[in-house]
Amino acid sequence: MTTQLPARIRLLIVDDHPIVRDGLVSILHEGEPDLEVVGEAGDGKEGLAAWRRLRPTVTIMDLQLPELSGVEAIRLIRQEDPKANILVLTTFDGDADIHRAIEAGALGYLLKSVRRAVLIEAVRAVAAGQRYLPPATAARLVEGMELERLTPRETDVLRLLAQGERNREIADALGLAEPTVKIHVNNLLRKLQAKDRTEAAVIALKRGLVHLPR
Amino acid sequence: MTTQLPARIRLLIVDDHPIVRDGLVSILHEGEPDLEVVGEAGDGKEGLAAWRRLRPTVTIMDLQLPELSGVEAIRLIRQEDPKANILVLTTFDGDADIHRAIEAGALGYLLKSVRRAVLIEAVRAVAAGQRYLPPATAARLVEGMELERLTPRETDVLRLLAQGERNREIADALGLAEPTVKIHVNNLLRKLQAKDRTEAAVIALKRGLVHLPR
DNA sequence: AAAGACATAGATCAAAAGGTCTATAAAGAA
DNA sequence: TTCTTTATAGACCTTTTGATCTATGTCTTT
């Protein structure tokens, strides 16, 4: 189908921070003549549109994006082209988001704190269709698969719990009886290995299972 | 003392993310001939050393830095030169950190998500010795001054509370009686306007009063 | 010296949280 | 169909939390 010119790697950058976009462009261009940033986008929607227009070799994507979340954008892109190479570049290693991004079809994952050389290495790996995950992340991903799978309902409860809602309020918000909420909370404490709801809330935030409210 | 050539603004960038540093350099250089990045540093210690060596017009500083925190670095710099112009550039608007940074002597404050033009505007303002705060931040700072001042002991308790510790455990950890801890928790709930300890923990994290444990 | 803020702690009491049972029902997999 | 998972809910009990008192001692500021 596509006649490949092996030399050139065409890149699309999707990140809502202009500073980060410029930093990426600067690092990727300088001294790497075969890397070319062909497009940039500041939110998920623009990112998807740009991807459709440009069909880049690699899409570098942040997860926290306005309009359309990074995970959603990845899912939609991979739906249109299951071979699309996507490298996730995010600020914190909130495990849950990474997990979802990988499930949605991202090939690589990196923290924004990485050194320049690592970024380039990751871009080249993903451009070649290879997985790229920091070892620690890969390890946590495997553990995460096993241990902490939350059911949809538990996730609902956790989200409200992590905003400081009481069981009574959670029950009302979800249209449940309070004992039901208590069961879910109980399961959450066990799965998250938290000794009480406050620790559960902190763990949920730390792992990116829920996000801080505005 | 220093004979001033008004044209040139010499900048020092202190941020632990190479991507962000490159992004800043790129934005600040391009099309702004009077702005010159004369130095970069990747942690607080290096930042302080670079500042001593370079005495830049403006120091652009992240708050979350290894080795020496941004707030500490700001304090030390301002101790040596109370007229040093420091612009804080940070990822999240954790109010407490901003508050401390301003108290430590930062002149301006910006989120990393700002547009390029705003960044340049802020740099020029701070270079001229003027305060630069986004209106929303300024407003919150004023409120914050009034309402939410925590005592040192309350901060101790809050830190442990936000890790999910129980009153009993907090008491043991701090060498207090449990009733004393309860009083502090009570004061915290009132000052943070939280309805229970879980919400207090979330608020504390959101405002940057405490940080997520590693 | 007096006033105010802070830290300490004891005593109660009601509300909420958390643990442990049992039990029903729907959806999906073996 | 049978088994498993998930979601639902009731009952019971203990622990923890949070609210509200009173009270003391130390600082710092006025």
PDB file of C-alpha atoms in Angstrom, chain A residues 11-147:
ATOM      1  CA  LEU A  11       5.701  13.594  13.602  1.00  0.00           C
ATOM      2  CA  LEU A  12       2.468  15.058  14.932  1.00  0.00           C
ATOM      3  CA  ILE A  13       2.519  16.675  18.377  1.00  0.00           C
ATOM      4  CA  VAL A  14      -0.681  16.917  20.404  1.00  0.00           C
ATOM      5  CA  ASP A  15      -0.300  18.819  23.667  1.00  0.00           C
ATOM      6  CA  ASP A  16      -2.221  21.714  25.151  1.00  0.00           C
ATOM      7  CA  HIS A  17       0.920  23.482  26.406  1.00  0.00           C
ATOM      8  CA  PRO A  18       2.587  25.666  23.770  1.00  0.00           C
ATOM      9  CA  ILE A  19       5.767  25.580  25.850  1.00  0.00           C
ATOM     10  CA  VAL A  20       5.892  21.796  25.687  1.00  0.00           C
ATOM     11  CA  ARG A  21       5.097  21.750  21.982  1.00  0.00           C
ATOM     12  CA  ASP A  22       7.935  24.151  21.252  1.00  0.00           C
ATOM     13  CA  GLY A  23      10.267  22.184  23.461  1.00  0.00           C
ATOM     14  CA  LEU A  24       9.469  18.987  21.613  1.00  0.00           C
ATOM     15  CA  VAL A  25       9.916  20.607  18.228  1.00  0.00           C
ATOM     16  CA  SER A  26      13.233  22.039  19.292  1.00  0.00           C
ATOM     17  CA  ILE A  27      14.562  18.731  20.651  1.00  0.00           C
ATOM     18  CA  LEU A  28      13.290  16.649  17.757  1.00  0.00           C
ATOM     19  CA  HIS A  29      14.617  18.886  15.026  1.00  0.00           C
ATOM     20  CA  GLU A  30      18.007  19.762  16.347  1.00  0.00           C
ATOM     21  CA  GLY A  31      20.639  17.323  15.203  1.00  0.00           C
ATOM     22  CA  GLU A  32      18.089  14.775  14.009  1.00  0.00           C
ATOM     23  CA  PRO A  33      17.725  15.479  10.290  1.00  0.00           C
ATOM     24  CA  ASP A  34      15.387  12.531   9.650  1.00  0.00           C
ATOM     25  CA  LEU A  35      12.843  13.655  12.242  1.00  0.00           C
ATOM     26  CA  GLU A  36      10.316  16.192  11.010  1.00  0.00           C
ATOM     27  CA  VAL A  37       7.460  17.694  12.979  1.00  0.00           C
ATOM     28  CA  VAL A  38       4.756  18.060  10.349  1.00  0.00           C
ATOM     29  CA  GLY A  39       1.919  19.186  12.608  1.00  0.00           C
ATOM     30  CA  GLU A  40       0.864  20.382  16.043  1.00  0.00           C
ATOM     31  CA  ALA A  41      -2.441  20.434  17.868  1.00  0.00           C
ATOM     32  CA  GLY A  42      -3.564  21.894  21.172  1.00  0.00           C
ATOM     33  CA  ASP A  43      -6.505  19.662  22.013  1.00  0.00           C
ATOM     34  CA  GLY A  44      -7.884  16.200  21.281  1.00  0.00           C
ATOM     35  CA  LYS A  45     -10.279  17.262  18.543  1.00  0.00           C
ATOM     36  CA  GLU A  46      -7.671  19.222  16.630  1.00  0.00           C
ATOM     37  CA  GLY A  47      -5.306  16.347  17.193  1.00  0.00           C
ATOM     38  CA  LEU A  48      -7.667  13.860  15.585  1.00  0.00           C
ATOM     39  CA  ALA A  49      -8.316  16.188  12.647  1.00  0.00           C
ATOM     40  CA  ALA A  50      -4.604  16.802  12.150  1.00  0.00           C
ATOM     41  CA  TRP A  51      -3.884  13.090  12.284  1.00  0.00           C
ATOM     42  CA  ARG A  52      -6.502  12.414   9.572  1.00  0.00           C
ATOM     43  CA  ARG A  53      -5.006  15.099   7.386  1.00  0.00           C
ATOM     44  CA  LEU A  54      -1.345  14.256   7.926  1.00  0.00           C
ATOM     45  CA  ARG A  55      -1.164  10.527   8.685  1.00  0.00           C
ATOM     46  CA  PRO A  56       2.138  10.993  10.548  1.00  0.00           C
ATOM     47  CA  THR A  57       4.634   8.224  11.249  1.00  0.00           C
ATOM     48  CA  VAL A  58       4.314   8.866  14.973  1.00  0.00           C
ATOM     49  CA  THR A  59       1.786  10.845  16.987  1.00  0.00           C
ATOM     50  CA  ILE A  60       3.143  12.223  20.253  1.00  0.00           C
ATOM     51  CA  MET A  61       0.163  12.709  22.533  1.00  0.00           C
ATOM     52  CA  ASP A  62      -0.465  14.117  25.981  1.00  0.00           C
ATOM     53  CA  LEU A  63      -3.265  12.481  27.973  1.00  0.00           C
ATOM     54  CA  GLN A  64      -4.771  15.501  29.676  1.00  0.00           C
ATOM     55  CA  LEU A  65      -6.299  17.393  26.785  1.00  0.00           C
ATOM     56  CA  PRO A  66      -9.294  19.685  26.463  1.00  0.00           C
ATOM     57  CA  GLU A  67     -12.181  18.904  24.124  1.00  0.00           C
ATOM     58  CA  LEU A  68     -11.362  15.237  23.669  1.00  0.00           C
ATOM     59  CA  SER A  69      -9.216  13.320  26.126  1.00  0.00           C
ATOM     60  CA  GLY A  70      -5.958  11.790  24.994  1.00  0.00           C
ATOM     61  CA  VAL A  71      -7.255   8.288  25.667  1.00  0.00           C
ATOM     62  CA  GLU A  72     -10.344   8.920  23.539  1.00  0.00           C
ATOM     63  CA  ALA A  73      -8.290  10.436  20.744  1.00  0.00           C
ATOM     64  CA  ILE A  74      -5.990   7.407  20.768  1.00  0.00           C
ATOM     65  CA  ARG A  75      -8.971   5.072  20.618  1.00  0.00           C
ATOM     66  CA  LEU A  76     -10.481   6.891  17.645  1.00  0.00           C
ATOM     67  CA  ILE A  77      -7.207   7.059  15.755  1.00  0.00           C
ATOM     68  CA  ARG A  78      -6.486   3.372  16.259  1.00  0.00           C
ATOM     69  CA  GLN A  79     -10.021   2.619  15.142  1.00  0.00           C
ATOM     70  CA  GLU A  80      -9.288   4.231  11.797  1.00  0.00           C
ATOM     71  CA  ASP A  81      -5.816   2.782  11.523  1.00  0.00           C
ATOM     72  CA  PRO A  82      -4.903  -0.092  13.852  1.00  0.00           C
ATOM     73  CA  LYS A  83      -1.276   0.351  12.844  1.00  0.00           C
ATOM     74  CA  ALA A  84      -1.041   4.006  13.860  1.00  0.00           C
ATOM     75  CA  ASN A  85       2.002   4.557  16.070  1.00  0.00           C
ATOM     76  CA  ILE A  86       1.210   6.623  19.144  1.00  0.00           C
ATOM     77  CA  LEU A  87       3.638   7.702  21.827  1.00  0.00           C
ATOM     78  CA  VAL A  88       2.054   8.989  25.027  1.00  0.00           C
ATOM     79  CA  LEU A  89       3.910  11.783  26.770  1.00  0.00           C
ATOM     80  CA  THR A  90       2.442  12.810  30.071  1.00  0.00           C
ATOM     81  CA  THR A  91       3.305  14.732  33.215  1.00  0.00           C
ATOM     82  CA  PHE A  92       2.570  12.298  36.026  1.00  0.00           C
ATOM     83  CA  ASP A  93       2.580   8.576  36.061  1.00  0.00           C
ATOM     84  CA  GLY A  94      -0.982   8.173  37.139  1.00  0.00           C
ATOM     85  CA  ASP A  95      -1.047   4.477  36.505  1.00  0.00           C
ATOM     86  CA  ALA A  96      -4.681   4.236  35.551  1.00  0.00           C
ATOM     87  CA  ASP A  97      -4.415   6.664  32.674  1.00  0.00           C
ATOM     88  CA  ILE A  98      -1.366   4.927  31.286  1.00  0.00           C
ATOM     89  CA  HIS A  99      -3.188   1.642  31.569  1.00  0.00           C
ATOM     90  CA  ARG A 100      -6.126   3.021  29.629  1.00  0.00           C
ATOM     91  CA  ALA A 101      -3.860   4.632  27.054  1.00  0.00           C
ATOM     92  CA  ILE A 102      -2.077   1.349  26.413  1.00  0.00           C
ATOM     93  CA  GLU A 103      -5.404  -0.459  26.204  1.00  0.00           C
ATOM     94  CA  ALA A 104      -6.643   2.187  23.778  1.00  0.00           C
ATOM     95  CA  GLY A 105      -3.693   1.347  21.548  1.00  0.00           C
ATOM     96  CA  ALA A 106      -0.756   3.564  22.489  1.00  0.00           C
ATOM     97  CA  LEU A 107       2.526   1.923  21.608  1.00  0.00           C
ATOM     98  CA  GLY A 108       4.812   3.869  23.886  1.00  0.00           C
ATOM     99  CA  TYR A 109       4.681   5.866  27.065  1.00  0.00           C
ATOM    100  CA  LEU A 110       7.006   8.518  28.480  1.00  0.00           C
ATOM    101  CA  LEU A 111       7.093  11.083  31.242  1.00  0.00           C
ATOM    102  CA  LYS A 112       7.678  14.689  30.239  1.00  0.00           C
ATOM    103  CA  SER A 113      10.588  14.753  32.648  1.00  0.00           C
ATOM    104  CA  VAL A 114      12.755  12.499  30.452  1.00  0.00           C
ATOM    105  CA  ARG A 115      16.081  13.497  29.052  1.00  0.00           C
ATOM    106  CA  ARG A 116      16.315  14.528  25.400  1.00  0.00           C
ATOM    107  CA  ALA A 117      18.115  11.361  24.322  1.00  0.00           C
ATOM    108  CA  VAL A 118      15.417   9.145  25.806  1.00  0.00           C
ATOM    109  CA  LEU A 119      12.722  11.057  23.979  1.00  0.00           C
ATOM    110  CA  ILE A 120      14.477  10.569  20.665  1.00  0.00           C
ATOM    111  CA  GLU A 121      15.059   6.907  21.427  1.00  0.00           C
ATOM    112  CA  ALA A 122      11.379   6.436  22.216  1.00  0.00           C
ATOM    113  CA  VAL A 123      10.268   8.238  19.057  1.00  0.00           C
ATOM    114  CA  ARG A 124      12.494   6.021  16.920  1.00  0.00           C
ATOM    115  CA  ALA A 125      11.301   2.865  18.631  1.00  0.00           C
ATOM    116  CA  VAL A 126       7.632   3.746  18.216  1.00  0.00           C
ATOM    117  CA  ALA A 127       8.228   4.839  14.618  1.00  0.00           C
ATOM    118  CA  ALA A 128       9.524   1.321  14.001  1.00  0.00           C
ATOM    119  CA  GLY A 129       6.376  -0.132  15.496  1.00  0.00           C
ATOM    120  CA  GLN A 130       8.073  -1.235  18.715  1.00  0.00           C
ATOM    121  CA  ARG A 131       6.678  -0.902  22.229  1.00  0.00           C
ATOM    122  CA  TYR A 132       8.455   1.633  24.399  1.00  0.00           C
ATOM    123  CA  LEU A 133       7.778   1.636  28.143  1.00  0.00           C
ATOM    124  CA  PRO A 134      10.083   2.578  31.024  1.00  0.00           C
ATOM    125  CA  PRO A 135      10.792  -0.665  32.920  1.00  0.00           C
ATOM    126  CA  ALA A 136       9.194   0.583  36.139  1.00  0.00           C
ATOM    127  CA  THR A 137       6.037   1.478  34.255  1.00  0.00           C
ATOM    128  CA  ALA A 138       5.909  -1.833  32.464  1.00  0.00           C
ATOM    129  CA  ALA A 139       6.222  -3.633  35.790  1.00  0.00           C
ATOM    130  CA  ARG A 140       3.458  -1.593  37.379  1.00  0.00           C
ATOM    131  CA  LEU A 141       1.245  -2.186  34.369  1.00  0.00           C
ATOM    132  CA  VAL A 142       1.490  -5.926  34.825  1.00  0.00           C
ATOM    133  CA  GLU A 143       0.790  -5.711  38.556  1.00  0.00           C
ATOM    134  CA  GLY A 144      -2.046  -3.314  37.879  1.00  0.00           C
ATOM    135  CA  MET A 145      -3.660  -5.785  35.536  1.00  0.00           C
ATOM    136  CA  GLU A 146      -3.738  -8.398  38.227  1.00  0.00           C
ATOM    137  CA  LEU A 147      -4.548  -6.653  41.399  1.00  0.00           C
TER     138      LEU A 147
END
